[in-house]
Short mmCIF file of C-alpha atoms (C1' of nucleotides) in Angstrom, two decimals:
data_model
loop_
_atom_site.label_atom_id
_atom_site.label_comp_id
_atom_site.label_asym_id
_atom_site.label_seq_id
_atom_site.Cartn_x
_atom_site.Cartn_y
_atom_site.Cartn_z
CA UNK A 1 -73.20 -108.93 131.88
CA UNK A 2 -72.58 -111.98 129.83
CA UNK A 3 -73.37 -114.77 132.11
CA UNK A 4 -70.71 -117.60 131.73
CA UNK A 5 -73.29 -120.51 131.24
CA UNK A 6 -72.05 -123.39 129.83
CA UNK A 7 -72.28 -123.73 126.16
CA UNK A 8 -73.27 -127.30 125.14
CA UNK A 9 -70.60 -127.72 122.26
CA UNK A 10 -67.18 -126.43 121.47
CA UNK A 11 -67.88 -123.36 119.34
CA UNK A 12 -66.07 -121.28 122.07
CA UNK A 13 -64.45 -119.06 119.35
CA UNK A 14 -67.53 -116.67 119.25
CA UNK A 15 -68.09 -115.68 122.84
CA UNK A 16 -70.64 -113.20 123.84
CA UNK A 17 -72.74 -110.33 122.64
CA UNK A 18 -74.44 -110.10 119.73
CA UNK A 19 -72.44 -112.71 117.77
CA UNK A 20 -72.17 -112.08 113.84
CA UNK A 21 -73.29 -114.46 111.54
CA UNK A 22 -71.38 -117.45 111.95
CA UNK A 23 -70.68 -120.15 109.90
CA UNK A 24 -71.57 -123.25 112.18
CA UNK A 25 -74.12 -121.80 114.37
CA UNK A 26 -77.43 -122.43 112.54
CA UNK A 27 -80.42 -119.90 112.14
CA UNK A 28 -83.16 -120.24 114.38
CA UNK A 29 -86.62 -118.73 114.34
CA UNK A 30 -85.75 -116.60 117.48
CA UNK A 31 -82.76 -115.26 115.82
CA UNK A 32 -84.64 -113.98 112.72
CA UNK A 33 -87.46 -112.71 114.34
CA UNK A 34 -85.29 -110.59 116.59
CA UNK A 35 -83.36 -109.57 113.27
CA UNK A 36 -86.64 -108.60 111.90
CA UNK A 37 -87.61 -106.20 114.80
CA UNK A 38 -84.06 -104.81 114.68
CA UNK A 39 -84.18 -104.30 111.01
CA UNK A 40 -87.76 -102.49 111.29
CA UNK A 41 -86.33 -100.31 114.06
CA UNK A 42 -83.39 -98.97 111.98
CA UNK A 43 -84.78 -99.12 108.58
CA UNK A 44 -88.53 -98.89 108.75
CA UNK A 45 -91.25 -101.40 107.93
CA UNK A 46 -91.31 -100.66 104.34
CA UNK A 47 -87.37 -101.57 103.76
CA UNK A 48 -88.06 -105.21 105.42
CA UNK A 49 -87.32 -107.62 102.77
CA UNK A 50 -86.87 -111.33 102.84
CA UNK A 51 -83.54 -110.76 100.94
CA UNK A 52 -82.36 -107.99 103.04
CA UNK A 53 -83.10 -109.77 106.05
CA UNK A 54 -81.37 -112.67 105.09
CA UNK A 55 -78.47 -110.27 104.26
CA UNK A 56 -78.59 -109.02 107.67
CA UNK A 57 -77.99 -112.57 108.88
CA UNK A 58 -75.27 -113.37 106.65
CA UNK A 59 -77.47 -115.66 104.61
CA UNK A 60 -79.29 -115.93 101.37
CA UNK A 61 -83.09 -115.18 101.55
CA UNK A 62 -83.96 -118.69 100.82
CA UNK A 63 -82.38 -120.12 103.82
CA UNK A 64 -85.05 -118.34 105.89
CA UNK A 65 -87.96 -120.43 104.53
CA UNK A 66 -86.54 -123.35 106.67
CA UNK A 67 -87.85 -121.36 109.91
CA UNK A 68 -90.59 -119.06 108.72
CA UNK A 69 -93.40 -119.89 106.11
CA UNK A 70 -93.37 -116.65 104.15
CA UNK A 71 -93.17 -112.94 104.76
CA UNK A 72 -96.77 -112.85 106.19
CA UNK A 73 -95.95 -115.40 108.80
CA UNK A 74 -92.57 -113.77 109.56
CA UNK A 75 -94.52 -110.58 110.54
CA UNK A 76 -97.00 -112.41 112.63
CA UNK A 77 -94.09 -113.75 114.41
CA UNK A 78 -92.54 -110.37 115.05
CA UNK A 79 -96.01 -109.42 116.42
CA UNK A 80 -95.97 -112.38 118.66
CA UNK A 81 -92.47 -111.74 119.78
CA UNK A 82 -92.95 -107.62 120.75
CA UNK A 83 -96.22 -109.03 122.60
CA UNK A 84 -94.22 -111.59 124.44
CA UNK A 85 -91.92 -108.58 125.28
CA UNK A 86 -94.83 -106.84 126.66
CA UNK A 87 -95.56 -109.58 129.11
CA UNK A 88 -91.91 -109.95 130.13
CA UNK A 89 -91.53 -106.38 130.81
CA UNK A 90 -94.66 -105.80 132.64
CA UNK A 91 -94.78 -108.75 134.54
CA UNK A 92 -98.29 -109.09 133.43
CA UNK A 93 -98.57 -112.51 134.56
CA UNK A 94 -98.27 -111.55 138.27
CA UNK A 95 -101.58 -111.31 139.93
CA UNK A 96 -102.49 -107.53 141.48
CA UNK A 97 -100.65 -107.10 144.91
CA UNK A 98 -101.19 -103.41 145.41
CA UNK A 99 -104.84 -103.34 144.15
CA UNK A 100 -106.45 -103.57 140.76
CA UNK A 101 -105.58 -99.97 139.79
CA UNK A 102 -101.79 -100.60 140.23
CA UNK A 103 -102.10 -103.46 138.38
CA UNK A 104 -103.80 -101.94 135.27
CA UNK A 105 -101.21 -99.18 135.69
CA UNK A 106 -98.42 -101.76 135.31
CA UNK A 107 -99.94 -103.11 132.38
CA UNK A 108 -100.48 -99.92 130.58
CA UNK A 109 -96.95 -98.84 131.14
CA UNK A 110 -95.52 -102.05 130.04
CA UNK A 111 -97.27 -101.95 126.65
CA UNK A 112 -96.38 -98.37 126.52
CA UNK A 113 -92.68 -99.05 126.86
CA UNK A 114 -92.53 -101.81 124.07
CA UNK A 115 -94.63 -99.45 121.85
CA UNK A 116 -91.76 -96.77 122.42
CA UNK A 117 -89.03 -99.07 122.09
CA UNK A 118 -90.11 -100.03 118.86
CA UNK A 119 -92.15 -97.03 117.36
CA UNK A 120 -91.61 -98.12 113.68
CA UNK A 121 -92.96 -101.78 114.47
CA UNK A 122 -95.76 -101.16 116.93
CA UNK A 123 -98.12 -100.44 114.02
CA UNK A 124 -97.87 -103.91 113.02
CA UNK A 125 -99.24 -105.26 116.37
CA UNK A 126 -102.05 -102.93 115.83
CA UNK A 127 -103.10 -103.44 112.24
CA UNK A 128 -102.56 -107.26 111.76
CA UNK A 129 -106.13 -108.81 111.88
CA UNK A 130 -106.94 -110.41 115.23
CA UNK A 131 -107.07 -114.26 115.22
CA UNK A 132 -110.07 -114.00 117.34
CA UNK A 133 -112.64 -111.65 118.54
CA UNK A 134 -111.23 -111.94 122.14
CA UNK A 135 -107.75 -110.89 121.11
CA UNK A 136 -108.06 -107.24 120.78
CA UNK A 137 -105.02 -105.26 119.69
CA UNK A 138 -102.71 -104.35 121.40
CA UNK A 139 -103.17 -107.03 123.74
CA UNK A 140 -102.80 -109.97 120.96
CA UNK A 141 -102.00 -113.07 123.35
CA UNK A 142 -104.32 -115.30 125.34
CA UNK A 143 -101.71 -115.24 128.38
CA UNK A 144 -102.45 -111.21 128.26
CA UNK A 145 -106.24 -111.42 128.11
CA UNK A 146 -106.60 -114.35 130.69
CA UNK A 147 -104.11 -112.36 133.07
CA UNK A 148 -106.15 -109.05 132.49
CA UNK A 149 -109.66 -110.95 133.24
CA UNK A 150 -108.17 -113.02 135.89
CA UNK A 151 -106.53 -110.16 137.74
CA UNK A 152 -109.73 -107.92 137.84
CA UNK A 153 -112.20 -110.67 138.97
CA UNK A 154 -109.71 -111.35 141.69
CA UNK A 155 -110.22 -107.66 142.76
CA UNK A 156 -113.95 -107.89 142.74
CA UNK A 157 -114.87 -107.12 139.23
CA UNK A 158 -117.85 -109.10 137.80
CA UNK A 159 -117.83 -110.87 134.42
CA UNK A 160 -119.46 -107.82 132.96
CA UNK A 161 -117.38 -105.35 134.56
CA UNK A 162 -114.20 -107.43 133.47
CA UNK A 163 -115.39 -107.85 129.96
CA UNK A 164 -116.00 -104.12 129.76
CA UNK A 165 -113.09 -102.98 131.35
CA UNK A 166 -111.23 -105.11 128.59
CA UNK A 167 -112.62 -103.41 125.90
CA UNK A 168 -112.20 -99.77 127.18
CA UNK A 169 -108.68 -100.68 128.09
CA UNK A 170 -107.55 -101.78 124.34
CA UNK A 171 -109.16 -99.02 122.89
CA UNK A 172 -107.45 -96.48 125.14
CA UNK A 173 -104.07 -98.09 124.39
CA UNK A 174 -104.35 -98.57 120.77
CA UNK A 175 -105.56 -94.98 120.27
CA UNK A 176 -102.85 -93.35 122.54
CA UNK A 177 -100.04 -95.37 121.68
CA UNK A 178 -100.53 -95.38 117.77
CA UNK A 179 -100.89 -91.60 117.76
CA UNK A 180 -97.77 -91.20 119.81
CA UNK A 181 -95.81 -93.72 117.93
CA UNK A 182 -96.95 -92.10 114.65
CA UNK A 183 -95.13 -89.00 115.53
CA UNK A 184 -92.17 -90.75 116.13
CA UNK A 185 -91.85 -91.58 112.45
CA UNK A 186 -93.65 -94.69 111.97
CA UNK A 187 -93.33 -95.20 108.57
CA UNK A 188 -90.33 -94.30 106.44
CA UNK A 189 -86.56 -95.06 107.04
CA UNK A 190 -84.78 -91.95 106.18
CA UNK A 191 -86.99 -89.32 107.51
CA UNK A 192 -86.15 -85.58 106.79
CA UNK A 193 -86.37 -83.32 109.86
CA UNK A 194 -89.20 -80.91 109.62
CA UNK A 195 -88.76 -77.62 108.53
CA UNK A 196 -89.34 -74.87 111.03
CA UNK A 197 -90.61 -72.61 108.48
CA UNK A 198 -93.98 -71.35 108.13
CA UNK A 199 -96.21 -73.97 106.29
CA UNK A 200 -97.76 -72.89 103.11
CA UNK A 201 -101.29 -72.16 103.24
CA UNK A 202 -101.57 -72.10 107.02
CA UNK A 203 -102.80 -68.33 106.65
CA UNK A 204 -106.02 -69.70 105.52
CA UNK A 205 -106.80 -71.30 108.82
CA UNK A 206 -106.60 -68.93 111.55
CA UNK A 207 -107.28 -71.21 114.55
CA UNK A 208 -104.69 -73.92 113.59
CA UNK A 209 -101.83 -71.09 112.85
CA UNK A 210 -102.66 -69.37 116.15
CA UNK A 211 -102.79 -72.31 118.17
CA UNK A 212 -99.62 -74.03 116.18
CA UNK A 213 -97.35 -74.14 119.11
CA UNK A 214 -99.75 -75.53 121.57
CA UNK A 215 -100.96 -78.07 118.82
CA UNK A 216 -97.27 -79.26 118.14
CA UNK A 217 -96.24 -79.52 121.63
CA UNK A 218 -95.40 -82.91 122.83
CA UNK A 219 -97.82 -83.65 125.51
CA UNK A 220 -98.08 -87.67 124.82
CA UNK A 221 -96.66 -88.40 128.52
CA UNK A 222 -99.09 -86.49 130.39
CA UNK A 223 -101.70 -87.20 127.98
CA UNK A 224 -101.32 -90.83 128.58
CA UNK A 225 -101.38 -90.72 132.48
CA UNK A 226 -104.50 -88.48 132.47
CA UNK A 227 -106.10 -90.37 130.10
CA UNK A 228 -105.44 -93.72 131.86
CA UNK A 229 -106.36 -91.95 135.32
CA UNK A 230 -109.58 -91.18 133.58
CA UNK A 231 -109.99 -95.07 132.60
CA UNK A 232 -109.36 -96.00 135.95
CA UNK A 233 -112.13 -93.63 137.10
CA UNK A 234 -114.59 -95.10 134.69
CA UNK A 235 -113.52 -98.63 135.55
CA UNK A 236 -114.13 -98.11 139.15
CA UNK A 237 -117.69 -96.79 138.54
CA UNK A 238 -118.17 -99.91 136.33
CA UNK A 239 -116.81 -102.11 139.12
CA UNK A 240 -119.21 -100.70 141.76
CA UNK A 241 -122.10 -100.92 139.44
CA UNK A 242 -121.19 -104.65 139.12
CA UNK A 243 -121.21 -105.16 142.93
CA UNK A 244 -124.27 -102.92 143.96
CA UNK A 245 -126.31 -104.63 140.97
CA UNK B 1 -119.48 -74.64 86.72
CA UNK B 2 -117.16 -74.18 83.56
CA UNK B 3 -117.73 -71.34 82.01
CA UNK B 4 -117.35 -71.60 77.97
CA UNK B 5 -114.23 -69.70 78.13
CA UNK B 6 -112.25 -69.66 74.96
CA UNK B 7 -109.10 -71.36 75.53
CA UNK B 8 -106.06 -69.75 73.43
CA UNK B 9 -104.17 -72.81 72.89
CA UNK B 10 -104.78 -76.64 72.95
CA UNK B 11 -103.13 -77.20 76.29
CA UNK B 12 -106.43 -77.46 78.23
CA UNK B 13 -108.21 -80.71 78.21
CA UNK B 14 -109.80 -79.11 81.13
CA UNK B 15 -112.07 -81.70 83.03
CA UNK B 16 -115.74 -80.79 83.69
CA UNK B 17 -118.03 -83.36 85.24
CA UNK B 18 -118.09 -86.64 83.41
CA UNK B 19 -118.14 -85.35 79.84
CA UNK B 20 -116.98 -87.95 77.22
CA UNK B 21 -115.43 -85.66 74.59
CA UNK B 22 -113.82 -87.98 72.22
CA UNK B 23 -112.94 -91.70 72.01
CA UNK B 24 -111.58 -92.90 75.27
CA UNK B 25 -112.32 -90.51 78.04
CA UNK B 26 -108.78 -89.64 79.37
CA UNK B 27 -108.01 -90.83 82.75
CA UNK B 28 -107.94 -88.21 85.71
CA UNK B 29 -106.58 -88.16 89.16
CA UNK B 30 -110.06 -88.46 90.84
CA UNK B 31 -110.89 -91.40 89.01
CA UNK B 32 -107.58 -93.07 89.66
CA UNK B 33 -108.31 -92.58 93.30
CA UNK B 34 -111.76 -93.62 93.33
CA UNK B 35 -110.62 -96.57 91.56
CA UNK B 36 -108.03 -97.36 94.06
CA UNK B 37 -110.42 -97.01 96.91
CA UNK B 38 -112.84 -99.41 95.37
CA UNK B 39 -109.88 -101.78 94.54
CA UNK B 40 -109.26 -101.75 98.17
CA UNK B 41 -112.59 -101.95 99.31
CA UNK B 42 -112.90 -105.13 97.22
CA UNK B 43 -109.45 -106.97 97.26
CA UNK B 44 -107.54 -105.38 100.23
CA UNK B 45 -104.92 -103.15 100.53
CA UNK B 46 -102.10 -105.73 99.86
CA UNK B 47 -104.06 -106.79 96.72
CA UNK B 48 -103.29 -103.17 95.40
CA UNK B 49 -100.90 -102.83 92.69
CA UNK B 50 -100.16 -100.24 90.13
CA UNK B 51 -100.55 -102.94 87.25
CA UNK B 52 -103.66 -104.23 88.68
CA UNK B 53 -105.12 -100.80 89.01
CA UNK B 54 -104.14 -99.80 85.63
CA UNK B 55 -105.78 -102.91 84.47
CA UNK B 56 -109.22 -102.08 86.61
CA UNK B 57 -109.05 -98.84 84.74
CA UNK B 58 -108.71 -100.52 81.20
CA UNK B 59 -105.17 -98.80 80.71
CA UNK B 60 -101.49 -99.93 81.28
CA UNK B 61 -99.77 -99.23 84.51
CA UNK B 62 -97.72 -96.73 83.15
CA UNK B 63 -100.18 -94.59 82.31
CA UNK B 64 -101.17 -93.56 86.17
CA UNK B 65 -97.84 -92.03 86.28
CA UNK B 66 -99.08 -88.83 84.19
CA UNK B 67 -101.43 -88.41 87.27
CA UNK B 68 -99.93 -89.74 90.38
CA UNK B 69 -96.13 -89.66 91.11
CA UNK B 70 -96.08 -92.95 92.33
CA UNK B 71 -97.67 -95.52 94.70
CA UNK B 72 -96.72 -93.87 97.65
CA UNK B 73 -98.21 -90.82 96.58
CA UNK B 74 -101.11 -92.77 95.36
CA UNK B 75 -101.91 -93.84 98.81
CA UNK B 76 -101.62 -90.26 100.41
CA UNK B 77 -104.22 -89.28 97.46
CA UNK B 78 -106.32 -92.11 98.90
CA UNK B 79 -106.07 -90.72 102.35
CA UNK B 80 -106.65 -87.16 101.26
CA UNK B 81 -109.97 -88.54 99.14
CA UNK B 82 -111.36 -90.53 102.35
CA UNK B 83 -110.76 -87.60 104.52
CA UNK B 84 -112.51 -85.09 102.04
CA UNK B 85 -115.28 -87.73 102.30
CA UNK B 86 -115.47 -87.57 105.85
CA UNK B 87 -116.28 -83.85 105.76
CA UNK B 88 -118.76 -83.78 103.01
CA UNK B 89 -120.47 -86.42 104.86
CA UNK B 90 -120.48 -84.84 108.35
CA UNK B 91 -120.63 -81.31 106.93
CA UNK B 92 -117.98 -80.58 109.29
CA UNK B 93 -117.54 -77.26 107.88
CA UNK B 94 -121.05 -76.13 109.42
CA UNK B 95 -120.77 -74.50 112.73
CA UNK B 96 -122.37 -75.83 115.71
CA UNK B 97 -125.94 -74.89 115.76
CA UNK B 98 -127.33 -77.25 118.45
CA UNK B 99 -124.59 -76.86 120.78
CA UNK B 100 -121.15 -78.07 120.93
CA UNK B 101 -121.99 -81.59 122.01
CA UNK B 102 -124.21 -81.95 119.15
CA UNK B 103 -121.37 -80.52 116.97
CA UNK B 104 -118.98 -83.21 118.29
CA UNK B 105 -121.33 -85.79 117.90
CA UNK B 106 -121.96 -85.11 114.28
CA UNK B 107 -118.09 -84.98 113.53
CA UNK B 108 -117.51 -88.29 115.29
CA UNK B 109 -120.32 -90.14 113.60
CA UNK B 110 -119.31 -88.72 110.43
CA UNK B 111 -115.80 -89.94 110.73
CA UNK B 112 -117.18 -93.47 111.85
CA UNK B 113 -119.37 -93.66 108.78
CA UNK B 114 -116.53 -93.43 106.36
CA UNK B 115 -114.62 -95.82 108.60
CA UNK B 116 -117.12 -98.57 108.40
CA UNK B 117 -117.78 -97.61 104.65
CA UNK B 118 -114.07 -98.49 103.85
CA UNK B 119 -112.91 -100.84 106.54
CA UNK B 120 -109.93 -101.98 104.47
CA UNK B 121 -108.97 -98.74 103.57
CA UNK B 122 -109.33 -96.76 107.02
CA UNK B 123 -106.00 -98.06 108.47
CA UNK B 124 -104.36 -96.11 105.65
CA UNK B 125 -105.69 -92.90 107.36
CA UNK B 126 -104.60 -94.34 110.67
CA UNK B 127 -101.14 -95.17 109.48
CA UNK B 128 -99.54 -92.52 107.14
CA UNK B 129 -97.34 -90.47 109.34
CA UNK B 130 -98.88 -87.31 109.73
CA UNK B 131 -97.17 -84.17 107.68
CA UNK B 132 -97.50 -81.83 110.71
CA UNK B 133 -98.05 -82.25 114.35
CA UNK B 134 -101.32 -80.67 114.32
CA UNK B 135 -102.80 -83.01 111.88
CA UNK B 136 -103.48 -86.26 113.89
CA UNK B 137 -105.11 -89.11 112.51
CA UNK B 138 -107.80 -89.68 111.51
CA UNK B 139 -108.38 -85.95 111.20
CA UNK B 140 -105.69 -85.63 108.74
CA UNK B 141 -106.71 -82.18 107.20
CA UNK B 142 -106.44 -78.36 107.86
CA UNK B 143 -110.02 -78.09 107.28
CA UNK B 144 -110.93 -80.40 109.70
CA UNK B 145 -108.62 -79.25 112.52
CA UNK B 146 -109.55 -75.65 111.78
CA UNK B 147 -113.53 -76.31 111.94
CA UNK B 148 -113.05 -78.50 115.23
CA UNK B 149 -111.30 -75.76 117.07
CA UNK B 150 -113.33 -72.96 115.74
CA UNK B 151 -116.37 -74.72 116.13
CA UNK B 152 -115.41 -75.33 120.13
CA UNK B 153 -114.08 -71.90 120.56
CA UNK B 154 -117.31 -70.20 119.24
CA UNK B 155 -119.24 -72.45 121.90
CA UNK B 156 -116.93 -71.01 124.69
CA UNK B 157 -114.05 -73.13 124.71
CA UNK B 158 -110.68 -71.62 125.62
CA UNK B 159 -107.46 -72.38 123.68
CA UNK B 160 -106.17 -74.64 126.12
CA UNK B 161 -109.52 -76.44 126.37
CA UNK B 162 -110.21 -76.66 122.51
CA UNK B 163 -106.54 -78.23 122.01
CA UNK B 164 -107.04 -80.47 124.99
CA UNK B 165 -110.43 -81.41 123.25
CA UNK B 166 -108.74 -82.16 120.27
CA UNK B 167 -106.25 -84.42 121.55
CA UNK B 168 -108.79 -86.65 123.26
CA UNK B 169 -111.12 -86.36 120.33
CA UNK B 170 -108.47 -87.86 118.03
CA UNK B 171 -107.43 -90.62 120.61
CA UNK B 172 -110.85 -91.73 121.03
CA UNK B 173 -111.77 -91.99 117.23
CA UNK B 174 -108.51 -93.78 116.23
CA UNK B 175 -108.64 -96.17 119.11
CA UNK B 176 -112.33 -97.17 118.50
CA UNK B 177 -112.56 -97.03 114.87
CA UNK B 178 -109.30 -98.95 114.13
CA UNK B 179 -110.51 -101.72 116.53
CA UNK B 180 -113.78 -101.90 114.90
CA UNK B 181 -112.56 -101.86 111.50
CA UNK B 182 -109.86 -104.52 112.26
CA UNK B 183 -112.69 -107.07 113.16
CA UNK B 184 -114.17 -106.45 109.95
CA UNK B 185 -111.53 -107.94 108.11
CA UNK B 186 -109.06 -105.12 107.50
CA UNK B 187 -106.18 -106.76 105.94
CA UNK B 188 -106.55 -109.69 103.64
CA UNK B 189 -108.68 -110.18 100.56
CA UNK B 190 -110.28 -113.49 100.30
CA UNK B 191 -110.81 -114.11 104.19
CA UNK B 192 -111.91 -117.08 105.29
CA UNK B 193 -114.86 -117.29 107.63
CA UNK B 194 -113.68 -118.21 111.18
CA UNK B 195 -114.43 -121.61 112.52
CA UNK B 196 -117.07 -121.81 115.36
CA UNK B 197 -115.50 -124.83 116.84
CA UNK B 198 -113.44 -124.72 119.99
CA UNK B 199 -109.98 -123.05 119.66
CA UNK B 200 -107.04 -124.94 120.37
CA UNK B 201 -105.46 -124.75 123.64
CA UNK B 202 -108.29 -122.63 124.93
CA UNK B 203 -108.93 -125.10 127.96
CA UNK B 204 -105.72 -123.36 129.34
CA UNK B 205 -107.22 -120.15 129.87
CA UNK B 206 -110.35 -120.39 132.01
CA UNK B 207 -111.28 -116.87 132.13
CA UNK B 208 -111.02 -116.57 128.17
CA UNK B 209 -113.02 -119.65 127.70
CA UNK B 210 -115.58 -118.98 130.14
CA UNK B 211 -116.27 -115.29 128.87
CA UNK B 212 -116.11 -116.38 125.21
CA UNK B 213 -119.56 -115.31 124.45
CA UNK B 214 -119.28 -111.91 126.00
CA UNK B 215 -115.71 -111.01 124.54
CA UNK B 216 -116.95 -112.16 121.10
CA UNK B 217 -120.21 -110.22 121.36
CA UNK B 218 -120.16 -107.40 119.00
CA UNK B 219 -120.94 -104.22 120.99
CA UNK B 220 -118.89 -101.76 118.76
CA UNK B 221 -121.77 -99.43 118.16
CA UNK B 222 -122.93 -99.13 121.94
CA UNK B 223 -119.29 -98.88 122.96
CA UNK B 224 -118.72 -96.29 120.69
CA UNK B 225 -121.90 -94.13 121.81
CA UNK B 226 -120.94 -94.92 125.34
CA UNK B 227 -117.40 -93.67 125.04
CA UNK B 228 -118.42 -90.85 123.04
CA UNK B 229 -120.62 -89.70 125.72
CA UNK B 230 -117.97 -90.23 128.30
CA UNK B 231 -115.76 -88.22 126.23
CA UNK B 232 -118.33 -85.38 125.82
CA UNK B 233 -118.60 -85.46 129.88
CA UNK B 234 -114.83 -84.92 130.12
CA UNK B 235 -114.84 -82.00 127.44
CA UNK B 236 -117.39 -80.33 129.62
CA UNK B 237 -115.25 -80.46 132.49
CA UNK B 238 -112.28 -79.21 130.65
CA UNK B 239 -114.54 -76.54 129.06
CA UNK B 240 -115.81 -75.39 132.60
CA UNK B 241 -112.16 -75.37 134.09
CA UNK B 242 -111.33 -73.02 131.21
CA UNK B 243 -114.22 -70.48 131.95
CA UNK B 244 -113.49 -70.74 135.90
CA UNK B 245 -109.72 -70.24 135.72
"C1'" DA C 1 -101.75 -84.69 74.64
"C1'" DC C 2 -102.18 -89.42 76.22
"C1'" DC C 3 -100.92 -93.94 76.05
"C1'" DT C 4 -97.93 -98.33 75.73
"C1'" DG C 5 -93.66 -101.80 74.96
"C1'" DA C 6 -89.67 -102.78 76.23
"C1'" DA C 7 -86.55 -102.52 79.90
"C1'" DC C 8 -84.50 -102.33 84.41
"C1'" DA C 9 -83.88 -103.38 89.37
"C1'" DC C 10 -86.05 -105.78 92.77
"C1'" DC C 11 -89.44 -108.47 95.04
"C1'" DG C 12 -91.51 -113.59 97.27
"C1'" DT C 13 -91.34 -118.26 96.83
"C1'" DT C 14 -90.04 -122.90 94.71
"C1'" DC C 15 -87.05 -126.57 94.16
"C1'" DA C 16 -83.29 -129.52 92.94
"C1'" DA C 17 -78.31 -129.42 94.03
"C1'" DG C 18 -74.70 -128.48 96.74
"C1'" DT C 19 -71.60 -129.32 101.40
"C1'" DA D 1 -79.16 -131.24 108.27
"C1'" DC D 2 -78.70 -126.69 106.53
"C1'" DC D 3 -77.70 -123.73 102.90
"C1'" DT D 4 -77.40 -121.90 97.93
"C1'" DG D 5 -78.14 -121.09 92.67
"C1'" DA D 6 -80.90 -120.54 89.19
"C1'" DA D 7 -85.54 -119.73 87.84
"C1'" DC D 8 -90.29 -117.83 87.89
"C1'" DA D 9 -93.70 -114.99 88.35
"C1'" DC D 10 -94.77 -110.51 89.71
"C1'" DC D 11 -93.45 -105.64 91.37
"C1'" DG D 12 -92.60 -100.13 90.87
"C1'" DT D 13 -90.71 -97.07 87.93
"C1'" DT D 14 -88.13 -95.01 83.38
"C1'" DC D 15 -88.19 -93.52 79.01
"C1'" DA D 16 -88.29 -93.45 74.32
"C1'" DA D 17 -91.63 -94.56 70.82
"C1'" DG D 18 -96.18 -94.72 69.09
"C1'" DT D 19 -101.07 -92.40 68.04
#
DNA sequence: ACCTGAACACCGTTCAAGT
DNA sequence: ACCTGAACACCGTTCAAGT
C-alpha cells in the first residue's frame, strides 16, 4: 500500500493514508481539487461551498484563494482532474495494439468508469462550456483528442473518417453516461429512496403503467455495450468509405 | 373558456387569459416561469436569482413565494414548461399518420427546436434528476413517454421493441442536443467571442492542429440528421426482430 | 388577496493584518 | 510564505405588517 518513499522534510509524525489537515503541511491545488471531488461525491454538487470546502480541509475559506482563482475556476479544475483520471485509468495515450475496435472500447470504458465512480461530479464534465470547438465533452483535453485521432489514423482512418468518428464517439458517450449517471442521484445530497407504491395519476397513462417494470429495469450496462458495438459498426463503415473513396 | 359562473365568495381571482382586472395585474405562476425562461435565455442560468427575477417582473423577490415554493421548485417549473413547449410544438400527442419513421422524426425535431430556442435553459432539462425511471431526460413528462410508446405500438412495435426504442431515442437526443447547445454558449451570460488566433500549446498536438478546421466546423445539423437516420435504421431492425420472434 | 420591509443565515470574494 | 478576521455585496427564505 504505502510505498516507503522518502519524504523530503521531517514531518514524519504524519505517516500515510489521507493525512487529516495538519498544521505544517501547506495546502496545494491538488489537495484542494481532490477534496472538492470527494465533497461532491458525498454531499452533491449543490452542497459544495468555498466555506464548507475550507472546513473540510481544516482551513478558512479565504485560504483557498491562494490556490484557486475563484469558485468557477475551482470547478474547472475539478473537471480537469476528472478528465486526467480518465486518461490514467484508460491508458488512453497508449496507441492501439489490438486493433482500433479494442482501442475505442478501452477509451469508452475508461470514461464510463470515471463517470460511475463520480456520478454527482460527472455532469460538470458534460455541462461546462468547452474552451474550443475541438474539445467536445466529455473528452475535454487536448491529450484525449490527440490520442483519439492519432490512434484511429494509425489504424487506417482518413482525416474525415477520424473526425466523424470523434463526433460520433463524444455524442455517444455524453448521452449514455449522462443518462446513466442521472439515475444514480446526480443532484441532491440526502436523497430519499423512491417509493415503491403506485405513482399518482399513472392510471391515465396505460402504456407507461403497463410497461412500468421494463422501463424501470436497469439495463444501463448492456445498453452501453450494445450501443458501443453499434457505434463501432458505423465507424467501420466510415473507415471503409474513406479507404475506398 | 371561462364561463361567467358566479363565484360565491371572493376567494376566486381566477385567472383567465390576459385580462387586466384592476390596478396591478397580479402575478401568476405561468408569468413567473416565462419570465424565468426569458431571463435564462438572456442572462444565463447562473445569473438567475429570485431577487433579480422579481425585479424583472416589477415586484420584490418575496412576492414570488406565493406562487413557487422556492428556487428549486421554480427550476422544476421551468423544465416542465419547456417540456410542455416541446409537446405543443411537435404535436407529439398526434398519433403517427405517415408511418412511425415520420412520427419519430417529428418528435426528434420538435425537441431539437426547443433546445435550440433555449440553449442556455436546455441543460436544465438534461440535468435535473428524473422523478421516475421511466421519465428519462429530455423526455420528462408522462404525456411524452405515453405518446411515444403508444405511437410505436400502434405501428407494430412489440413491448420490448418499444422500450428499447425509447431508451435509444432518449440517449440519442440527450447526447446530440446537449453537445449542440453547449457550443452555443450554454453557461455564462456575457460571453467573450473566441479568439481566432492560434491557441497556445497547440503545436504539441499535431493531429488536432492539422484537423483544426474540420473539428471546428459546425456540422451539428447534418450530424443530427444522419445520426437520427441511423437510429431509425436500428429501430427498424429491432421492430422486425419483435415481429419475427 | 396580494405584496413589502425587515430580518436571518449563508454565500463568494477582498484585503489588511497576523504568525 | 501562508493563513485569518473583518468586512462587503449579494443570496434564499421567513414572517409579521401594510394596503
